[in-house]
Coordinates of C-alpha atoms and ligand atoms in Angstrom, one line a residue:
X1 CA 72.6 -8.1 15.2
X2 CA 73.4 -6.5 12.0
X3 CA 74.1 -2.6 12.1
X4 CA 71.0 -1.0 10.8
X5 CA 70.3 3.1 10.7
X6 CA 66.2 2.3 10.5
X7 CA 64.7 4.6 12.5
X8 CA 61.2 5.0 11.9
X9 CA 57.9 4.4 9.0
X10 CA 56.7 7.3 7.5
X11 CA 53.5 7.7 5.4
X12 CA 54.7 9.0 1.5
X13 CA 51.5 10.8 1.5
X14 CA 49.9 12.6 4.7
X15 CA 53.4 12.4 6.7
X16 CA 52.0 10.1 10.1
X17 CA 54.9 8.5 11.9
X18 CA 54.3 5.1 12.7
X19 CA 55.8 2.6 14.8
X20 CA 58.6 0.5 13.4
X21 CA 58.2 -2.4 16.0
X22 CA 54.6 -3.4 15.3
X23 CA 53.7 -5.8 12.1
X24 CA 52.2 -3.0 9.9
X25 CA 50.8 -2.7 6.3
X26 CA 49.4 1.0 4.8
X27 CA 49.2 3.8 6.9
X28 CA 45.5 5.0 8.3
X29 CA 45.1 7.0 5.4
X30 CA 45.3 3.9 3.1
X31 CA 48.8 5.5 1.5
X32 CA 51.8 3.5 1.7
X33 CA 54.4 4.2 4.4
X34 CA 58.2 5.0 3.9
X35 CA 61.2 3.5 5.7
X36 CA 63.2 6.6 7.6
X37 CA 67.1 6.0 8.1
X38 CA 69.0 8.1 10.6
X39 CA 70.8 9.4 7.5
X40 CA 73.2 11.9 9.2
X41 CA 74.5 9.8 12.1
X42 CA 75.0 7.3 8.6
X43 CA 77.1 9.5 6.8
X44 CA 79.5 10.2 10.2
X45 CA 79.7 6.6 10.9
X46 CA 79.6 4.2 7.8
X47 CA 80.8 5.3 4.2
X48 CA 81.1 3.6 0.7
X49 CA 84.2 1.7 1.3
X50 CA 83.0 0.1 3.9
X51 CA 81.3 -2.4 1.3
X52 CA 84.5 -3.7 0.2
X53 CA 84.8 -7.2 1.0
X54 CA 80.8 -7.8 1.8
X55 CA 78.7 -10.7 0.2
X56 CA 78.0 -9.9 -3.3
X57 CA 73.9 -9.6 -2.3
X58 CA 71.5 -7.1 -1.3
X59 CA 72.7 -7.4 2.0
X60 CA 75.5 -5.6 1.5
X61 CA 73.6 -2.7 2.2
X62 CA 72.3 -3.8 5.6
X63 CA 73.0 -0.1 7.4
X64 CA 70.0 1.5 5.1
X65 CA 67.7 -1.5 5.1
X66 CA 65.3 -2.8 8.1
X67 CA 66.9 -5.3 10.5
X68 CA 65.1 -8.7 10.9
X69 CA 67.4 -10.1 13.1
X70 CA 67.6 -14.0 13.3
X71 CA 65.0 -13.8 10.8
X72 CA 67.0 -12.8 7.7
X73 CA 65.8 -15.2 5.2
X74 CA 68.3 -14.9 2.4
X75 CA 68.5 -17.1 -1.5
X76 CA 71.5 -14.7 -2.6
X77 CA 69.6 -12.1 -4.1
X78 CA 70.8 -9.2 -6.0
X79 CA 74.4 -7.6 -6.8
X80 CA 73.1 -8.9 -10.3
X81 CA 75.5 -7.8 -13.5
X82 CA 75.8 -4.6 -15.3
X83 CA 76.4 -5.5 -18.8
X84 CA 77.6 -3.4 -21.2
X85 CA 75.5 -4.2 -24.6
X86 CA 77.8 -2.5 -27.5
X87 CA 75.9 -4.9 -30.1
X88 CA 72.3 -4.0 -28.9
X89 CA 73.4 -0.1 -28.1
X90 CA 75.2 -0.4 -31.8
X91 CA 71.4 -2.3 -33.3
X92 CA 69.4 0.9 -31.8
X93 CA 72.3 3.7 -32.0
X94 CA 73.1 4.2 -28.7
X95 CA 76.9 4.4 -27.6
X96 CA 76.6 3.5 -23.8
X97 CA 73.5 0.9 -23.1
X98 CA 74.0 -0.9 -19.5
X99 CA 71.8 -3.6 -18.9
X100 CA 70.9 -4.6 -15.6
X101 CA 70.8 -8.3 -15.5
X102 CA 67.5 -9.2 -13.2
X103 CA 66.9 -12.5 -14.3
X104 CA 70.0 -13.9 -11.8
X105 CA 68.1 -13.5 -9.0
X106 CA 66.3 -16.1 -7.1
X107 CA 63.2 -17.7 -8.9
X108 CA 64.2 -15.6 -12.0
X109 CA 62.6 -11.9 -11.7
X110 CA 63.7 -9.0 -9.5
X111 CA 60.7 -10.0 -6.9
X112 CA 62.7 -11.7 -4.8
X113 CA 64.8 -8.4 -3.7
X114 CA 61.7 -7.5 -2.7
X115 CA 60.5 -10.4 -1.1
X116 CA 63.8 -11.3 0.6
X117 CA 63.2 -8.2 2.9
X118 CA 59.5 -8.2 3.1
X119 CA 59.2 -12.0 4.4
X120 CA 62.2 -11.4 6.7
X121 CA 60.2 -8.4 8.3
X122 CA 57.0 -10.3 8.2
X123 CA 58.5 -13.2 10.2
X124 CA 60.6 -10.7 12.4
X125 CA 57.3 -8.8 13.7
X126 CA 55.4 -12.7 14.2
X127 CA 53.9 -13.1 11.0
X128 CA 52.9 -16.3 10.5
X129 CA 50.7 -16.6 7.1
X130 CA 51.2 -14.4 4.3
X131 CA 48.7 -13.6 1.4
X132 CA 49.1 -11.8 -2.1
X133 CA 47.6 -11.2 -5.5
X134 CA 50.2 -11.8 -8.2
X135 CA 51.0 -11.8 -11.9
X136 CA 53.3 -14.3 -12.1
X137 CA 56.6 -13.4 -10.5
X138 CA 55.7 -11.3 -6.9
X139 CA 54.2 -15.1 -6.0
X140 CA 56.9 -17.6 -7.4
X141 CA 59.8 -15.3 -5.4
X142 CA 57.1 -15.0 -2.0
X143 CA 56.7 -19.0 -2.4
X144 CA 60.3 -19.2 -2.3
X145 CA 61.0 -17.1 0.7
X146 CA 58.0 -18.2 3.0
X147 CA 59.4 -22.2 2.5
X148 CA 62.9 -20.6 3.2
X149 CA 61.4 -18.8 6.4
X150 CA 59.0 -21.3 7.3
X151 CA 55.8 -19.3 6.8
X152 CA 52.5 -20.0 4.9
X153 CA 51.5 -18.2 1.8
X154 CA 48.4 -18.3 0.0
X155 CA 48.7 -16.7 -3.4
X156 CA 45.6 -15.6 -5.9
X157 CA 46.8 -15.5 -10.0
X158 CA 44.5 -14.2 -12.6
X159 CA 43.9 -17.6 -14.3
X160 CA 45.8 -15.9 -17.6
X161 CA 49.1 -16.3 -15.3
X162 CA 51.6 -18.7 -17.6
X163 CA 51.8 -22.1 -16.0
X164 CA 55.0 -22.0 -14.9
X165 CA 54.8 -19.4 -12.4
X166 CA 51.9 -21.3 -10.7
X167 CA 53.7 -24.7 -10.4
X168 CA 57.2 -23.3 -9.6
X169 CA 54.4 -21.5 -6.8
X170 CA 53.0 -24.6 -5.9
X171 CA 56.2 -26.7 -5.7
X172 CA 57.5 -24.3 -3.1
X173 CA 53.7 -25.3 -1.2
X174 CA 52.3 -22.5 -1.5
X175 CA 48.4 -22.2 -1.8
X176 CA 47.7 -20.9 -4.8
X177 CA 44.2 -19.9 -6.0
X178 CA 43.4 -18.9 -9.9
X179 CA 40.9 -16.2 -10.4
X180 CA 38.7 -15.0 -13.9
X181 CA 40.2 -11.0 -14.2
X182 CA 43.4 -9.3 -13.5
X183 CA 45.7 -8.8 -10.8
X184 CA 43.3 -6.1 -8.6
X185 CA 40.2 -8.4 -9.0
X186 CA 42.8 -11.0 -6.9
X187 CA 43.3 -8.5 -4.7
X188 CA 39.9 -7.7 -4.3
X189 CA 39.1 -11.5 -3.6
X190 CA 41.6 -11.7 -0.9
X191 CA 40.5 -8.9 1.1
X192 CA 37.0 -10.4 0.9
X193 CA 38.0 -13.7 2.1
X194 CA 37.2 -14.7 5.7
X195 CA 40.5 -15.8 6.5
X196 CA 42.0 -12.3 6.3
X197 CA 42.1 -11.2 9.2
X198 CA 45.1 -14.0 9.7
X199 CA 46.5 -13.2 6.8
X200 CA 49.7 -10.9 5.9
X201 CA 49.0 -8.8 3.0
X202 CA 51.9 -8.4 1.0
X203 CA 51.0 -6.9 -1.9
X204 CA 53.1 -4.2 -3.6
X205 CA 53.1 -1.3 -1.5
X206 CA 50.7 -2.2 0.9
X207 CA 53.8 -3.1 3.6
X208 CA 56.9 -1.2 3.6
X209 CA 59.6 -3.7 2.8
X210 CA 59.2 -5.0 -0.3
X211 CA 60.2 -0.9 -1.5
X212 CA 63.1 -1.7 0.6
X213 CA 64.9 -4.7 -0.9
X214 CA 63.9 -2.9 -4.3
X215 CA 65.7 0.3 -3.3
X216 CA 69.0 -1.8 -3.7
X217 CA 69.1 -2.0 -7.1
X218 CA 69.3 1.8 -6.8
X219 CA 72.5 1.3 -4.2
X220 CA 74.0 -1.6 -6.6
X221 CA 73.6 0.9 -10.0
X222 CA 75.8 3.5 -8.1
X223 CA 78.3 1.1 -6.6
X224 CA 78.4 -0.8 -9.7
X225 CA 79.2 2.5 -12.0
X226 CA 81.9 3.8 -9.4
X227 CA 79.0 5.9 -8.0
X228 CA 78.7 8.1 -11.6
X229 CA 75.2 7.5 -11.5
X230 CA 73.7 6.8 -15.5
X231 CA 71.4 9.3 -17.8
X232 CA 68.5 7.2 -17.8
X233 CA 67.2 4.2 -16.0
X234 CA 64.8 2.7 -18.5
X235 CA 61.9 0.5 -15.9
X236 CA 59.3 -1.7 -16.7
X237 CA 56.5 -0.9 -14.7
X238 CA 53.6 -2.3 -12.9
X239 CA 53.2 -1.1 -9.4
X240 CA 56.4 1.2 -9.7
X241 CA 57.9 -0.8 -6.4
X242 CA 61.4 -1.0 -8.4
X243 CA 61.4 2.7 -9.4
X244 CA 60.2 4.6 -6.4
X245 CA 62.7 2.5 -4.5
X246 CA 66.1 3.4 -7.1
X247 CA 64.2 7.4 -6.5
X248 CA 64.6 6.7 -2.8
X249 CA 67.7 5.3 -3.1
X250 CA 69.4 8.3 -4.9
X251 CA 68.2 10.5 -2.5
X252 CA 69.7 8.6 0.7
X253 CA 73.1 7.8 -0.8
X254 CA 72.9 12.1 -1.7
X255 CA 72.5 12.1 1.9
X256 CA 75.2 10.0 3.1
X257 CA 77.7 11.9 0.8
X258 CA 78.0 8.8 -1.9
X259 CA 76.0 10.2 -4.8
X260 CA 75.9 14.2 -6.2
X261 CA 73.0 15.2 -8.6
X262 CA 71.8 15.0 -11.2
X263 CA 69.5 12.2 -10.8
X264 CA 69.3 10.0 -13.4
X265 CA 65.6 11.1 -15.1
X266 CA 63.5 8.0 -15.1
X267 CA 61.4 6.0 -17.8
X268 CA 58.1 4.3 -17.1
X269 CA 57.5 1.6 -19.8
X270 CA 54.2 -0.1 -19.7
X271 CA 51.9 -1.8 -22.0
X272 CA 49.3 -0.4 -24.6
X273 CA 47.0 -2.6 -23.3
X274 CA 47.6 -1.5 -19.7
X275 CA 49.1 1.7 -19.1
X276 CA 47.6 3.8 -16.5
X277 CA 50.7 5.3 -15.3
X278 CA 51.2 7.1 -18.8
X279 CA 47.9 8.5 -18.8
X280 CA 48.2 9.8 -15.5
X281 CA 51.4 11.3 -16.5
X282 CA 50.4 12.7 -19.9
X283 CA 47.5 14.4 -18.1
X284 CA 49.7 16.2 -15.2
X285 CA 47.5 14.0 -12.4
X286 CA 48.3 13.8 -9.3
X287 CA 46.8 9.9 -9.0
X288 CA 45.9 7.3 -12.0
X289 CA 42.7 6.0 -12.6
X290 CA 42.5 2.1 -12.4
X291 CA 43.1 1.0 -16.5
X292 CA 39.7 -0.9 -17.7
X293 CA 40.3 -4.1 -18.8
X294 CA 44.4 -4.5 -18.8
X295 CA 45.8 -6.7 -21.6
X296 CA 49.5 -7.4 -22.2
X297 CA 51.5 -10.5 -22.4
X298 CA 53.2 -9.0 -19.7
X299 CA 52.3 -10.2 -16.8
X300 CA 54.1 -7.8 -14.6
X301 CA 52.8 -4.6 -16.8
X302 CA 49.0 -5.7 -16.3
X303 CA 48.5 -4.0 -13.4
X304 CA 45.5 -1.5 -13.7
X305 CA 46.7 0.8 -11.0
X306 CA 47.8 0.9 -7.2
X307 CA 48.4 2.5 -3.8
X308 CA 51.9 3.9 -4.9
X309 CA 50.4 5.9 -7.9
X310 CA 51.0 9.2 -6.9
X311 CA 55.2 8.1 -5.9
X312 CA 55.8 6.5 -9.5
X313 CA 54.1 10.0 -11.1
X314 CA 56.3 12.2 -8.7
X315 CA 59.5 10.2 -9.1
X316 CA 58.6 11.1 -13.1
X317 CA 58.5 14.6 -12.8
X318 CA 61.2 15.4 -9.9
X319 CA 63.7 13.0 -12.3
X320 CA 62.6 15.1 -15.5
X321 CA 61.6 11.5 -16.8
X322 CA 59.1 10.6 -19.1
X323 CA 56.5 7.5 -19.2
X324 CA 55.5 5.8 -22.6
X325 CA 53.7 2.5 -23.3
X326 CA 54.4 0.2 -26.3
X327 CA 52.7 -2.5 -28.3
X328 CA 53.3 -6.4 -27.0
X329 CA 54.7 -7.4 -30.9
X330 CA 56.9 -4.6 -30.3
X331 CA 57.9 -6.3 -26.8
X332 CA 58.4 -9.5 -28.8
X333 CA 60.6 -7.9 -31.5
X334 CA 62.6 -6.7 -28.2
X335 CA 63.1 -9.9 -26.7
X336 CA 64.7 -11.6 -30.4
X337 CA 66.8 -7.7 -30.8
X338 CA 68.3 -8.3 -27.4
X339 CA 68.6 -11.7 -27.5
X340 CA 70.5 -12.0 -31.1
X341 CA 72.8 -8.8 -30.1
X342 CA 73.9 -9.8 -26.6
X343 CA 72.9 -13.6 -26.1
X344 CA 69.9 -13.0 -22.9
X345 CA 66.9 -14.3 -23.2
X346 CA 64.6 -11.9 -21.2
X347 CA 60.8 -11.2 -20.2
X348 CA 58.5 -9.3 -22.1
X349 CA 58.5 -6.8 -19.6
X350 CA 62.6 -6.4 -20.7
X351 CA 61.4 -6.4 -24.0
X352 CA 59.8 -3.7 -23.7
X353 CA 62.5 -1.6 -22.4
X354 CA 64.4 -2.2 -25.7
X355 CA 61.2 -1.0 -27.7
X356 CA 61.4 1.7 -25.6
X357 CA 64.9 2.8 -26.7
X358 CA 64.1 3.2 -30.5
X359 CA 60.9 5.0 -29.8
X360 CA 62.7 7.7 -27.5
X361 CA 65.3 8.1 -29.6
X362 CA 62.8 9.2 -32.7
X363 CA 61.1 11.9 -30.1
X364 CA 64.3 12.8 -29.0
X365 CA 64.6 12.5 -25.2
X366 CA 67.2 10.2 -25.7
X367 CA 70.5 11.3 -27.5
X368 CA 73.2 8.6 -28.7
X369 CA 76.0 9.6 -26.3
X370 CA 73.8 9.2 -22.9
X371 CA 74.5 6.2 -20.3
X372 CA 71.1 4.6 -20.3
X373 CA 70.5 1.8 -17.8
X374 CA 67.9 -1.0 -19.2
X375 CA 66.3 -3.0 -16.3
X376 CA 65.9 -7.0 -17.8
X377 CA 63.6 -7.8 -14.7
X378 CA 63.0 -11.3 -15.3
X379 CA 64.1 -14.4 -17.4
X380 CA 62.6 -15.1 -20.3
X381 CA 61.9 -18.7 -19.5
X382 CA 58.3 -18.8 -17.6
X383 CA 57.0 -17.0 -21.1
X384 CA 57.7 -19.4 -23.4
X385 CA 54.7 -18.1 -25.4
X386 CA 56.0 -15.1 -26.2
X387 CA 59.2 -16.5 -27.6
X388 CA 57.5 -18.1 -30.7
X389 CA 57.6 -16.3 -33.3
Ligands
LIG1 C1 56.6 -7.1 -11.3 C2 57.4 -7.0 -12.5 C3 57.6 -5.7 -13.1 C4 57.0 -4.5 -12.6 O1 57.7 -4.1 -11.4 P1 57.3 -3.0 -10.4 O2 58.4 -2.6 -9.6 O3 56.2 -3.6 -9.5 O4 56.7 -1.9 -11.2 C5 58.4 -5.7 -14.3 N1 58.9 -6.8 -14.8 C6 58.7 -8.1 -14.3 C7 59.3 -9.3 -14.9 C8 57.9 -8.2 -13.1 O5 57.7 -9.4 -12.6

C-alpha cells in the first residue's frame, strides 16, 4: 500500500465530516467536499527531499493524495515542463513568463490529473459505471482512464463539442451522447436519466478527487521552482477544479514546512461570451449566477457556472487575485503570439491566458519584473478551427 496522510472528507462549505471509505459525491448540503491530510504527523514524517528519485508523475506526491490501492490507474500524468518563454515574455514585456506545459499529459489537456485520481477512487470504493457532462476534454481523459481501469462511462457533449474530442471519446468505448445546449443542460440530462441511480457522477466538483489530482500542479509549480513559489499563476477557467486545487495546495505544503507566504495572487481568465466567475467577482458575491446562453470557442471556458463557485471567488480574494474575461479573436491572436515566440501550439483556453498578459499589464496589476506562471491546459490539436486564421 502506498503511504498516504488522507484522513478524512470535509464539506468546503457547511464543515460536515464525512466518511472517507464509502463511494461519495457532494456533501448533504449539495457543496462540494474537501480531502483532509493529517498534515502535522506529515511534516514530522515525510519532507521535500523525499521526492528525489520518484516517478516524474503526479504520483510523486502520493503522501497528500487519496490511496486507491490496487486500483491506481495510472497513463503518466503530470510532472509536465516549466518553460521559460523569454520570446513571448519579450512580445508582451514581461521579464520572467513560465509556462506550464499541460498539453503533455495523457489525451492532451490537464483532465487527466484529474481523472487519473478520480477513476482510481471510483473503482477503489466499487464503482462500476461512471457518468459525466463534458466540453471536450473532462470526457476524452475519463474515456481513457475508465478503459485503463476497466469501468464504463457514459459521457453527454453539447453537440457544439469539436469532433475530435467525441471520437478520441468513442475510440476509448465510451458511450457518448450529444446534446442541443451547453455543458449544464448535459448535466441536467444525466441526472434525469433513469439509469442514474447506477451511475457515478463525476462531474467537476461533484466527487472529491478530481480536485485532488488537480492540486498537483500546485505541488509540481513549487518543486519545479525550487519551492520560490511565482507572482502570479495566470488559469483558464471553467469550473475552477485546477485553481482551487493549486489554492489548496499552497496551503498544505505551508503546512508541511515546504512553502512560506506569500501566495502567489491568482488570475481567473474566462470568456466574454461566458464569464460568470468575473461577474461574481466584480460584484463582491459570495456565489455566481449561472451565465445565460455561454458562447466561446473554448470549450473548457463555456461553463455557465457550478458547485465550486464560491471556492474559485474565495481563492480570488484570499490570493489578492483578480478575474477578467477576454474576447475569443483575442484568444486566437494568443494562440499564433505563443506559438510564433516559443514554438507550442496550444488551446484557446491557453490562448487566452496570453491575452490575458497584455490586458493586465495596461491596468497595471501586472509589473514587468513579476514571475508569472501561464497554465497551457490543453493542445491545440482537437481545435483545429480555431487555428485558421
Ligand atoms: C476544463 C478545461 C479548463 C478549465 O479548467 P477548470 O479547472 O475546470 O476550471 C481550461 N482549459 C482546458 C483546455 C480545459 O479542458
Amino acid at each position: 500500500m502506498a503511504r498516504s496522510f488522507f484522513d478524512h472528507l470535509e464539506c468546503g462549505y457547511c464543515g460536515e465530516r464525512m466518511d472517507k471509505e464509502q463511494l461519495v459525491g457532494l456533501c448533504p448540503c449539495g457543496r462540494p467536499l474537501l480531502a483532509r491530510y493529517r498534515l502535522e504527523e506529515a511534516a514530522a514524517g515525510w519532507s521535500r527531499e523525499d521526492l528525489r528519485g520518484r516517478e516524474p508523475n503526479l504520483w510523486r506526491y502520493q503522501e497528500m493524495l487519496p490511496d486507491a490501492g490496487e486500483h491506481r490507474v495510472s497513463l503518466g500524468e503530470g510532472m509536465t515542463p516549466l518553460l521559460e518563454a523569454p520570446r513571448l515574455g519579450a512580445s508582451l514585456g514581461m521579464e520572467h513568463l513560465l509556462l506550464k506545459e499541460e498539453s503533455m499529459n495523457p489525451t492532451g489537456s490537464f483532465k487527466a490529473r484529474g481523472m487519473a485520481v478520480a477513476v482510481s477512487m471510483a473503482a477503489a470504493r466499487g464503482a462500476t459505471r461512471l457518468a459525466l457532462p463534458s466540453a471536450g476534454n473532462a470526457g476524452s481523459a475519463a474515456a481513457a482512464y475508465a478503459a485503463r481501469a476497466g469501468l464504463e462511462v457514459d459521457l453527454f457533449l453539447p453537440d457544439s463539442t469539436p469532433t475530435p474530442f467525441r471520437l478520441e471519446a468513442e475510440a476509448s468505448g465510451a458511450r457518448v451522447h450529444l446534446l442541443a445546449g451547453s455543458i449544464a443542460d448535459c448535466g441536467r440530462m444525466l441526472a434525469s436519466r433513469t439509469e442514474q441511480r447506477q451511475w457515478f457522477d463525476l462531474s467537476t466538483l461533484k466527487e472529491p478527487y478530481r480536485l485532488e489530482g488537480k492540486k498537483t500542479m500546485g505541488y509540481e509549480l513549487a518543486e519545479q521552482l525550487d519551492w520560490q513559489l511565482p507572482d502570479v499563476v495566470v488559469y483558464p477557467t471553467g469550473g475552477g477544479t485546477g485553481l482551487i486545487g493549486m489554492w489548496k495546495a499552497f496551503a498544505e505544503m505551508e503546512a508541511l514546512g515546504w512553502v512560506r507566504r506569500p501566495f502567489p495572487r491568482m488570475v481567473v481568465v474566462q470568456a466574454e461570451g461566458c464569464a460568470p466567475m468575473v461577474r461574481a467577482f466584480e460584484a463582491g458575491a459570495e456565489f455566481a449566477e449561472p451565465w445565460e446562453n455561454p458562447q466561446t470557442e473554448a470549450a473548457g471556458l463555456r461553463v455557465p457556472g457550478g458547485v465550486g463557485d464560491f471556492l474559485i471567488l474565495r481563492t480570488l480574494r484570499e490570493s489578492e487575485g483578480t478575474a477578467l474575461a477576454v474576447s475569443d479573436a483575442d484568444m486566437r491572436r494568443g494562440i499564433r503570439t505563443l506559438a510564433r515566440a516559443e514554438g507550442m501550439v496550444t488551446c484557446p483556453e491557453g490562448g487566452a491566458t496570453v491575452a490575458a498578459v497584455r490586458r493586465l499589464l495596461e491596468t497595471g496589476f501586472l509589473e514587468p519584473h513579476q514571475r508569472v506562471v501561464l497554465f497551457l491546459t490543453g493542445t491545440g490539436l482537437k481545435y483545429l478551427e480555431s487555428l485558421v486564421v
